């Protein structure tokens, strides 16, 4: 099967031809995925970003904006998506580090710093009970107000505050335990 030229694919896309989208996906997905994996250093995240790009490309009819250079448009759009995702990851890391610093009990944990490798925070959060993890996600990572988190979860604001305090305390303990015993035979999640 011969590959169609980009301008013909663009014309078919603008007519709403779903087969043209499939052809664009088959042609550009491998190189876009390679680019995303290179930037994100994580295959699953990269695949999600590429998939999301194609979904948005079709649903929002972004192809209507393109006059020529379909590949260039997709490549640039993915590049921007990856940069935004990296910025969001950095913001999450900074928020958690800020909350950690704010809630660290300095009397029994002298300057425990958060120097976690990529993905370590997520692994530590996965060890939290589901409600505590959800509260931490809503309040810390998504920066929602206590009342908003309480409304989403259907619990009181005081319960939200309690879950948050306990979740941060548990994360702090996990970090301290990792610092104390890096050669305990388990994977050390700290960088």
PDB file of N, CA, C and O in Angstrom, residues 28-77:
ATOM      1  N   UNK A  28       2.755   8.636  11.474  1.00  0.00           N
ATOM      2  CA  UNK A  28       3.498   9.510  12.374  1.00  0.00           C
ATOM      3  C   UNK A  28       3.644   8.995  13.807  1.00  0.00           C
ATOM      4  O   UNK A  28       4.505   9.464  14.541  1.00  0.00           O
ATOM      5  N   UNK A  29       2.818   8.064  14.232  1.00  0.00           N
ATOM      6  CA  UNK A  29       2.860   7.599  15.615  1.00  0.00           C
ATOM      7  C   UNK A  29       4.231   7.067  16.028  1.00  0.00           C
ATOM      8  O   UNK A  29       4.726   7.420  17.101  1.00  0.00           O
ATOM      9  N   UNK A  30       4.898   6.236  15.211  1.00  0.00           N
ATOM     10  CA  UNK A  30       6.195   5.702  15.670  1.00  0.00           C
ATOM     11  C   UNK A  30       7.244   6.788  15.938  1.00  0.00           C
ATOM     12  O   UNK A  30       7.931   6.754  16.965  1.00  0.00           O
ATOM     13  N   UNK A  31       7.360   7.769  15.052  1.00  0.00           N
ATOM     14  CA  UNK A  31       8.369   8.810  15.249  1.00  0.00           C
ATOM     15  C   UNK A  31       7.968   9.746  16.389  1.00  0.00           C
ATOM     16  O   UNK A  31       8.820  10.201  17.159  1.00  0.00           O
ATOM     17  N   UNK A  32       6.671   9.995  16.543  1.00  0.00           N
ATOM     18  CA  UNK A  32       6.210  10.836  17.652  1.00  0.00           C
ATOM     19  C   UNK A  32       6.433  10.135  18.990  1.00  0.00           C
ATOM     20  O   UNK A  32       6.844  10.767  19.969  1.00  0.00           O
ATOM     21  N   UNK A  33       6.180   8.845  19.025  1.00  0.00           N
ATOM     22  CA  UNK A  33       6.405   8.085  20.251  1.00  0.00           C
ATOM     23  C   UNK A  33       7.886   8.098  20.624  1.00  0.00           C
ATOM     24  O   UNK A  33       8.237   8.286  21.788  1.00  0.00           O
ATOM     25  N   UNK A  34       8.759   7.916  19.641  1.00  0.00           N
ATOM     26  CA  UNK A  34      10.198   7.947  19.910  1.00  0.00           C
ATOM     27  C   UNK A  34      10.605   9.306  20.473  1.00  0.00           C
ATOM     28  O   UNK A  34      11.387   9.389  21.430  1.00  0.00           O
ATOM     29  N   UNK A  35      10.076  10.373  19.899  1.00  0.00           N
ATOM     30  CA  UNK A  35      10.369  11.730  20.381  1.00  0.00           C
ATOM     31  C   UNK A  35       9.885  11.895  21.826  1.00  0.00           C
ATOM     32  O   UNK A  35      10.604  12.419  22.682  1.00  0.00           O
ATOM     33  N   UNK A  36       8.663  11.447  22.105  1.00  0.00           N
ATOM     34  CA  UNK A  36       8.094  11.599  23.446  1.00  0.00           C
ATOM     35  C   UNK A  36       8.875  10.770  24.466  1.00  0.00           C
ATOM     36  O   UNK A  36       9.121  11.233  25.585  1.00  0.00           O
ATOM     37  N   UNK A  37       9.270   9.559  24.121  1.00  0.00           N
ATOM     38  CA  UNK A  37      10.049   8.718  25.040  1.00  0.00           C
ATOM     39  C   UNK A  37      11.388   9.390  25.328  1.00  0.00           C
ATOM     40  O   UNK A  37      11.847   9.420  26.476  1.00  0.00           O
ATOM     41  N   UNK A  38      11.999   9.961  24.306  1.00  0.00           N
ATOM     42  CA  UNK A  38      13.270  10.662  24.493  1.00  0.00           C
ATOM     43  C   UNK A  38      13.111  11.826  25.465  1.00  0.00           C
ATOM     44  O   UNK A  38      13.935  12.020  26.356  1.00  0.00           O
ATOM     45  N   UNK A  39      12.031  12.587  25.328  1.00  0.00           N
ATOM     46  CA  UNK A  39      11.835  13.754  26.185  1.00  0.00           C
ATOM     47  C   UNK A  39      11.378  13.377  27.594  1.00  0.00           C
ATOM     48  O   UNK A  39      11.829  13.967  28.573  1.00  0.00           O
ATOM     49  N   UNK A  40      10.474  12.413  27.702  1.00  0.00           N
ATOM     50  CA  UNK A  40       9.850  12.094  28.984  1.00  0.00           C
ATOM     51  C   UNK A  40      10.627  11.050  29.779  1.00  0.00           C
ATOM     52  O   UNK A  40      10.448  10.928  30.978  1.00  0.00           O
ATOM     53  N   UNK A  41      11.422  10.243  29.107  1.00  0.00           N
ATOM     54  CA  UNK A  41      12.177   9.168  29.760  1.00  0.00           C
ATOM     55  C   UNK A  41      11.264   8.139  30.421  1.00  0.00           C
ATOM     56  O   UNK A  41      11.642   7.485  31.372  1.00  0.00           O
ATOM     57  N   UNK A  42      10.037   8.043  29.924  1.00  0.00           N
ATOM     58  CA  UNK A  42       9.069   7.103  30.474  1.00  0.00           C
ATOM     59  C   UNK A  42       8.124   6.696  29.341  1.00  0.00           C
ATOM     60  O   UNK A  42       7.401   7.544  28.804  1.00  0.00           O
ATOM     61  N   UNK A  43       8.133   5.421  28.984  1.00  0.00           N
ATOM     62  CA  UNK A  43       7.371   4.952  27.834  1.00  0.00           C
ATOM     63  C   UNK A  43       5.867   5.120  28.020  1.00  0.00           C
ATOM     64  O   UNK A  43       5.162   5.541  27.108  1.00  0.00           O
ATOM     65  N   UNK A  44       5.356   4.790  29.194  1.00  0.00           N
ATOM     66  CA  UNK A  44       3.911   4.874  29.423  1.00  0.00           C
ATOM     67  C   UNK A  44       3.418   6.315  29.320  1.00  0.00           C
ATOM     68  O   UNK A  44       2.395   6.588  28.668  1.00  0.00           O
ATOM     69  N   UNK A  45       4.132   7.235  29.926  1.00  0.00           N
ATOM     70  CA  UNK A  45       3.755   8.651  29.845  1.00  0.00           C
ATOM     71  C   UNK A  45       3.844   9.137  28.408  1.00  0.00           C
ATOM     72  O   UNK A  45       2.961   9.854  27.924  1.00  0.00           O
ATOM     73  N   UNK A  46       4.905   8.735  27.715  1.00  0.00           N
ATOM     74  CA  UNK A  46       5.088   9.137  26.322  1.00  0.00           C
ATOM     75  C   UNK A  46       3.938   8.624  25.456  1.00  0.00           C
ATOM     76  O   UNK A  46       3.380   9.368  24.633  1.00  0.00           O
ATOM     77  N   UNK A  47       3.570   7.367  25.642  1.00  0.00           N
ATOM     78  CA  UNK A  47       2.472   6.791  24.857  1.00  0.00           C
ATOM     79  C   UNK A  47       1.161   7.523  25.137  1.00  0.00           C
ATOM     80  O   UNK A  47       0.377   7.789  24.212  1.00  0.00           O
ATOM     81  N   UNK A  48       0.925   7.878  26.395  1.00  0.00           N
ATOM     82  CA  UNK A  48      -0.287   8.629  26.748  1.00  0.00           C
ATOM     83  C   UNK A  48      -0.301   9.994  26.068  1.00  0.00           C
ATOM     84  O   UNK A  48      -1.339  10.454  25.589  1.00  0.00           O
ATOM     85  N   UNK A  49       0.847  10.657  26.033  1.00  0.00           N
ATOM     86  CA  UNK A  49       0.919  11.978  25.409  1.00  0.00           C
ATOM     87  C   UNK A  49       0.652  11.901  23.905  1.00  0.00           C
ATOM     88  O   UNK A  49      -0.065  12.741  23.351  1.00  0.00           O
ATOM     89  N   UNK A  50       1.225  10.902  23.262  1.00  0.00           N
ATOM     90  CA  UNK A  50       1.007  10.740  21.821  1.00  0.00           C
ATOM     91  C   UNK A  50      -0.454  10.415  21.545  1.00  0.00           C
ATOM     92  O   UNK A  50      -1.088  11.003  20.657  1.00  0.00           O
ATOM     93  N   UNK A  51      -1.010   9.493  22.313  1.00  0.00           N
ATOM     94  CA  UNK A  51      -2.420   9.121  22.144  1.00  0.00           C
ATOM     95  C   UNK A  51      -3.319  10.339  22.353  1.00  0.00           C
ATOM     96  O   UNK A  51      -4.243  10.585  21.587  1.00  0.00           O
ATOM     97  N   UNK A  52      -3.030  11.101  23.408  1.00  0.00           N
ATOM     98  CA  UNK A  52      -3.812  12.301  23.693  1.00  0.00           C
ATOM     99  C   UNK A  52      -3.730  13.321  22.579  1.00  0.00           C
ATOM    100  O   UNK A  52      -4.715  14.000  22.257  1.00  0.00           O
ATOM    101  N   UNK A  53      -2.550  13.435  21.982  1.00  0.00           N
ATOM    102  CA  UNK A  53      -2.386  14.357  20.852  1.00  0.00           C
ATOM    103  C   UNK A  53      -3.300  13.974  19.701  1.00  0.00           C
ATOM    104  O   UNK A  53      -4.010  14.824  19.152  1.00  0.00           O
ATOM    105  N   UNK A  54      -3.327  12.702  19.354  1.00  0.00           N
ATOM    106  CA  UNK A  54      -4.164  12.276  18.223  1.00  0.00           C
ATOM    107  C   UNK A  54      -5.656  12.412  18.545  1.00  0.00           C
ATOM    108  O   UNK A  54      -6.443  12.772  17.672  1.00  0.00           O
ATOM    109  N   UNK A  55      -6.029  12.143  19.778  1.00  0.00           N
ATOM    110  CA  UNK A  55      -7.436  12.303  20.159  1.00  0.00           C
ATOM    111  C   UNK A  55      -7.848  13.761  20.043  1.00  0.00           C
ATOM    112  O   UNK A  55      -8.873  14.089  19.441  1.00  0.00           O
ATOM    113  N   UNK A  56      -7.036  14.652  20.608  1.00  0.00           N
ATOM    114  CA  UNK A  56      -7.346  16.083  20.535  1.00  0.00           C
ATOM    115  C   UNK A  56      -7.288  16.581  19.095  1.00  0.00           C
ATOM    116  O   UNK A  56      -8.106  17.403  18.672  1.00  0.00           O
ATOM    117  N   UNK A  57      -6.329  16.083  18.329  1.00  0.00           N
ATOM    118  CA  UNK A  57      -6.171  16.452  16.926  1.00  0.00           C
ATOM    119  C   UNK A  57      -7.463  16.191  16.158  1.00  0.00           C
ATOM    120  O   UNK A  57      -7.905  17.011  15.361  1.00  0.00           O
ATOM    121  N   UNK A  58      -8.102  15.041  16.449  1.00  0.00           N
ATOM    122  CA  UNK A  58      -9.326  14.679  15.754  1.00  0.00           C
ATOM    123  C   UNK A  58     -10.544  15.382  16.352  1.00  0.00           C
ATOM    124  O   UNK A  58     -11.325  15.998  15.638  1.00  0.00           O
ATOM    125  N   UNK A  59     -10.686  15.296  17.678  1.00  0.00           N
ATOM    126  CA  UNK A  59     -11.890  15.822  18.315  1.00  0.00           C
ATOM    127  C   UNK A  59     -12.015  17.336  18.198  1.00  0.00           C
ATOM    128  O   UNK A  59     -13.111  17.855  18.031  1.00  0.00           O
ATOM    129  N   UNK A  60     -10.906  18.045  18.282  1.00  0.00           N
ATOM    130  CA  UNK A  60     -10.946  19.510  18.184  1.00  0.00           C
ATOM    131  C   UNK A  60     -10.701  20.008  16.765  1.00  0.00           C
ATOM    132  O   UNK A  60     -10.571  21.205  16.545  1.00  0.00           O
ATOM    133  N   UNK A  61     -10.586  19.062  15.849  1.00  0.00           N
ATOM    134  CA  UNK A  61     -10.376  19.356  14.430  1.00  0.00           C
ATOM    135  C   UNK A  61      -9.186  20.298  14.211  1.00  0.00           C
ATOM    136  O   UNK A  61      -9.247  21.249  13.433  1.00  0.00           O
ATOM    137  N   UNK A  62      -8.100  20.008  14.911  1.00  0.00           N
ATOM    138  CA  UNK A  62      -6.910  20.841  14.800  1.00  0.00           C
ATOM    139  C   UNK A  62      -6.314  20.799  13.392  1.00  0.00           C
ATOM    140  O   UNK A  62      -5.606  21.724  12.993  1.00  0.00           O
ATOM    141  N   UNK A  63      -6.600  19.763  12.659  1.00  0.00           N
ATOM    142  CA  UNK A  63      -6.114  19.633  11.285  1.00  0.00           C
ATOM    143  C   UNK A  63      -6.658  20.743  10.390  1.00  0.00           C
ATOM    144  O   UNK A  63      -6.072  21.048   9.350  1.00  0.00           O
ATOM    145  N   UNK A  64      -7.745  21.376  10.779  1.00  0.00           N
ATOM    146  CA  UNK A  64      -8.322  22.463   9.983  1.00  0.00           C
ATOM    147  C   UNK A  64      -7.382  23.668   9.926  1.00  0.00           C
ATOM    148  O   UNK A  64      -7.438  24.456   8.992  1.00  0.00           O
ATOM    149  N   UNK A  65      -6.512  23.800  10.927  1.00  0.00           N
ATOM    150  CA  UNK A  65      -5.585  24.935  11.004  1.00  0.00           C
ATOM    151  C   UNK A  65      -4.350  24.749  10.114  1.00  0.00           C
ATOM    152  O   UNK A  65      -3.618  25.700   9.879  1.00  0.00           O
ATOM    153  N   UNK A  66      -4.107  23.536   9.673  1.00  0.00           N
ATOM    154  CA  UNK A  66      -2.860  23.220   8.979  1.00  0.00           C
ATOM    155  C   UNK A  66      -3.014  23.487   7.489  1.00  0.00           C
ATOM    156  O   UNK A  66      -3.933  22.989   6.843  1.00  0.00           O
ATOM    157  N   UNK A  67      -2.091  24.262   6.960  1.00  0.00           N
ATOM    158  CA  UNK A  67      -2.078  24.529   5.516  1.00  0.00           C
ATOM    159  C   UNK A  67      -1.148  23.543   4.799  1.00  0.00           C
ATOM    160  O   UNK A  67      -1.448  23.099   3.703  1.00  0.00           O
ATOM    161  N   UNK A  68      -0.024  23.267   5.419  1.00  0.00           N
ATOM    162  CA  UNK A  68       0.935  22.305   4.873  1.00  0.00           C
ATOM    163  C   UNK A  68       1.789  21.773   6.013  1.00  0.00           C
ATOM    164  O   UNK A  68       1.637  22.185   7.151  1.00  0.00           O
ATOM    165  N   UNK A  69       2.653  20.841   5.752  1.00  0.00           N
ATOM    166  CA  UNK A  69       3.582  20.263   6.727  1.00  0.00           C
ATOM    167  C   UNK A  69       2.860  19.641   7.920  1.00  0.00           C
ATOM    168  O   UNK A  69       3.041  20.057   9.066  1.00  0.00           O
ATOM    169  N   UNK A  70       2.078  18.640   7.628  1.00  0.00           N
ATOM    170  CA  UNK A  70       1.337  17.901   8.645  1.00  0.00           C
ATOM    171  C   UNK A  70       2.281  17.306   9.691  1.00  0.00           C
ATOM    172  O   UNK A  70       2.047  17.415  10.892  1.00  0.00           O
ATOM    173  N   UNK A  71       3.363  16.702   9.231  1.00  0.00           N
ATOM    174  CA  UNK A  71       4.330  16.096  10.154  1.00  0.00           C
ATOM    175  C   UNK A  71       4.958  17.133  11.075  1.00  0.00           C
ATOM    176  O   UNK A  71       5.127  16.887  12.272  1.00  0.00           O
ATOM    177  N   UNK A  72       5.316  18.271  10.530  1.00  0.00           N
ATOM    178  CA  UNK A  72       5.896  19.347  11.333  1.00  0.00           C
ATOM    179  C   UNK A  72       4.939  19.842  12.402  1.00  0.00           C
ATOM    180  O   UNK A  72       5.330  20.099  13.539  1.00  0.00           O
ATOM    181  N   UNK A  73       3.664  19.953  12.031  1.00  0.00           N
ATOM    182  CA  UNK A  73       2.649  20.389  12.997  1.00  0.00           C
ATOM    183  C   UNK A  73       2.543  19.389  14.144  1.00  0.00           C
ATOM    184  O   UNK A  73       2.560  19.771  15.312  1.00  0.00           O
ATOM    185  N   UNK A  74       2.431  18.102  13.811  1.00  0.00           N
ATOM    186  CA  UNK A  74       2.292  17.070  14.840  1.00  0.00           C
ATOM    187  C   UNK A  74       3.533  17.002  15.731  1.00  0.00           C
ATOM    188  O   UNK A  74       3.422  16.866  16.950  1.00  0.00           O
ATOM    189  N   UNK A  75       4.688  17.126  15.111  1.00  0.00           N
ATOM    190  CA  UNK A  75       5.949  17.063  15.863  1.00  0.00           C
ATOM    191  C   UNK A  75       6.027  18.225  16.851  1.00  0.00           C
ATOM    192  O   UNK A  75       6.356  18.042  18.020  1.00  0.00           O
ATOM    193  N   UNK A  76       5.710  19.434  16.405  1.00  0.00           N
ATOM    194  CA  UNK A  76       5.757  20.621  17.260  1.00  0.00           C
ATOM    195  C   UNK A  76       4.693  20.525  18.370  1.00  0.00           C
ATOM    196  O   UNK A  76       4.946  20.857  19.523  1.00  0.00           O
ATOM    197  N   UNK A  77       3.493  20.071  18.003  1.00  0.00           N
ATOM    198  CA  UNK A  77       2.420  19.941  18.999  1.00  0.00           C
ATOM    199  C   UNK A  77       2.816  18.941  20.082  1.00  0.00           C
ATOM    200  O   UNK A  77       2.580  19.179  21.273  1.00  0.00           O
TER     201      UNK A  77
END
